[in-house]
XYZ file of C-alpha atoms in Angstrom:
167
model
C 68.268 42.503 31.086
C 66.759 45.616 29.490
C 63.297 44.075 29.059
C 63.311 42.581 32.558
C 64.662 45.796 34.094
C 62.036 47.852 32.261
C 59.332 45.948 34.115
C 60.759 46.999 37.488
C 59.704 50.485 38.523
C 61.665 52.251 41.248
C 59.853 54.752 43.450
C 61.283 58.278 43.467
C 61.216 58.143 47.256
C 61.130 54.835 49.178
C 57.788 54.337 50.900
C 57.647 53.704 54.647
C 56.475 50.228 55.603
C 52.699 49.906 55.831
C 51.360 49.109 59.273
C 48.702 46.707 57.972
C 49.205 43.158 59.142
C 48.952 39.880 57.296
C 48.813 36.325 58.595
C 51.349 33.554 58.264
C 49.955 30.032 58.443
C 52.429 27.429 59.630
C 51.294 23.814 59.115
C 50.720 22.123 62.446
C 49.463 18.678 61.584
C 47.613 17.414 58.540
C 44.959 20.136 58.274
C 45.645 22.487 61.143
C 47.747 25.630 61.197
C 49.366 27.904 63.688
C 48.603 31.540 62.856
C 51.118 34.339 63.308
C 50.218 37.955 62.643
C 53.032 39.881 60.981
C 53.825 43.266 59.459
C 56.571 44.327 57.093
C 58.400 45.856 60.073
C 58.862 42.335 61.479
C 61.271 41.619 58.616
C 63.399 44.745 58.971
C 67.130 44.097 58.621
C 66.822 41.866 55.569
C 65.789 42.479 51.960
C 62.244 41.281 51.312
C 60.502 40.217 48.141
C 56.785 40.695 48.728
C 54.739 38.800 46.138
C 50.997 39.404 45.900
C 49.006 36.585 44.310
C 45.575 34.898 44.255
C 44.402 31.365 43.532
C 42.223 32.581 40.649
C 45.149 34.424 38.981
C 46.429 32.436 35.973
C 49.827 34.195 35.659
C 50.409 33.667 39.394
C 50.875 29.923 38.949
C 54.074 29.927 36.828
C 55.463 32.850 38.831
C 55.014 31.038 42.139
C 56.307 27.767 40.693
C 59.514 29.502 39.552
C 59.827 31.291 42.885
C 59.321 28.005 44.731
C 62.231 26.410 42.847
C 64.503 29.390 43.589
C 63.473 29.817 47.225
C 66.199 27.713 48.892
C 68.947 29.532 46.949
C 67.355 32.965 47.453
C 67.066 32.298 51.183
C 70.726 31.253 51.381
C 71.613 34.464 49.524
C 69.860 36.474 52.252
C 66.433 37.211 50.804
C 63.144 36.822 52.648
C 60.311 35.887 50.273
C 56.754 36.628 51.378
C 54.148 35.240 48.971
C 50.961 36.902 50.217
C 47.644 35.610 48.920
C 45.232 38.524 48.601
C 41.893 39.414 46.988
C 40.899 35.779 47.390
C 38.110 34.349 49.537
C 39.349 30.759 49.449
C 41.535 31.265 52.534
C 44.336 29.019 53.694
C 42.604 25.907 52.342
C 42.517 27.543 48.895
C 46.212 28.452 49.172
C 47.029 24.895 50.205
C 44.987 23.455 47.322
C 46.651 25.857 44.856
C 50.155 24.999 46.101
C 49.512 21.264 45.953
C 48.037 21.479 42.461
C 51.023 23.516 41.263
C 53.559 21.264 43.032
C 54.754 24.181 45.185
C 56.525 22.737 48.217
C 58.917 25.389 49.562
C 56.872 28.575 49.773
C 55.184 29.507 53.054
C 51.520 30.526 53.371
C 50.806 34.216 54.005
C 47.310 35.683 53.666
C 46.055 39.261 53.426
C 42.481 38.393 54.451
C 40.856 41.772 53.948
C 43.194 43.020 51.168
C 44.368 45.747 53.559
C 48.060 45.243 52.815
C 47.391 45.157 49.087
C 45.411 48.390 49.302
C 47.975 50.088 51.551
C 50.649 49.336 48.937
C 48.332 50.451 46.078
C 48.643 47.150 44.222
C 46.303 47.131 41.226
C 47.037 43.829 39.483
C 48.250 40.338 40.251
C 50.806 38.979 40.424
C 52.756 41.964 41.704
C 56.163 42.056 43.346
C 57.320 44.708 45.801
C 61.021 45.077 46.613
C 61.567 46.091 50.246
C 64.934 47.277 51.547
C 66.579 46.371 54.858
C 64.906 49.392 56.490
C 61.499 47.973 55.611
C 60.800 50.572 52.901
C 59.235 49.653 49.584
C 61.531 51.067 46.913
C 60.435 49.320 43.709
C 57.702 47.128 42.286
C 57.171 44.929 39.267
C 54.234 43.509 37.382
C 54.604 40.896 34.693
C 58.094 39.632 35.457
C 58.787 36.212 34.011
C 60.642 34.571 36.895
C 61.711 31.703 34.662
C 64.022 34.028 32.678
C 67.680 33.881 33.751
C 67.966 37.685 33.506
C 65.083 38.139 35.946
C 66.585 35.529 38.255
C 69.856 37.499 38.167
C 67.942 40.589 39.323
C 66.470 38.627 42.231
C 69.813 37.154 43.286
C 71.507 40.556 43.052
C 68.752 41.976 45.262
C 69.118 39.070 47.702
C 72.865 39.627 48.051
C 73.005 43.427 48.067
C 69.535 44.656 49.065
C 69.579 46.777 45.889
C 68.576 46.348 42.295
C 71.319 46.135 39.667
C 72.291 49.414 38.010
């Protein structure tokens, strides 16, 4: 767990939720979508794993594939997972193409069209994960986690169940 835990950086002071919105795309037919604007505040009351990714990002593919496999169990454990595509001009059709090509079937589509959420959270590389507590405050982030490792999965399930990272 030491290597996995060393890749998770806790903030000295939890950051208030950014007010920048992002868009959820809910499939509504074969190629149409219903759009819902959301902010981090909309998910207050539950721990949130915010995952920033892009279709051009090579390490994003295995991370999202692993997350997709864990999603049903993480959701049952109480975690809300928000995979937000950012810094990518391909839009929802690019996200859909990426998910289909990677055999990702469980993850929802969220897009940060103008990279405003990414910038507000000072994300500098992809994929990046932000851990958000039940108050909606970002309290830790990680870059380069291998979500296929059992130790990393234990961190995620502990967070899902407790809203905290393991000691």
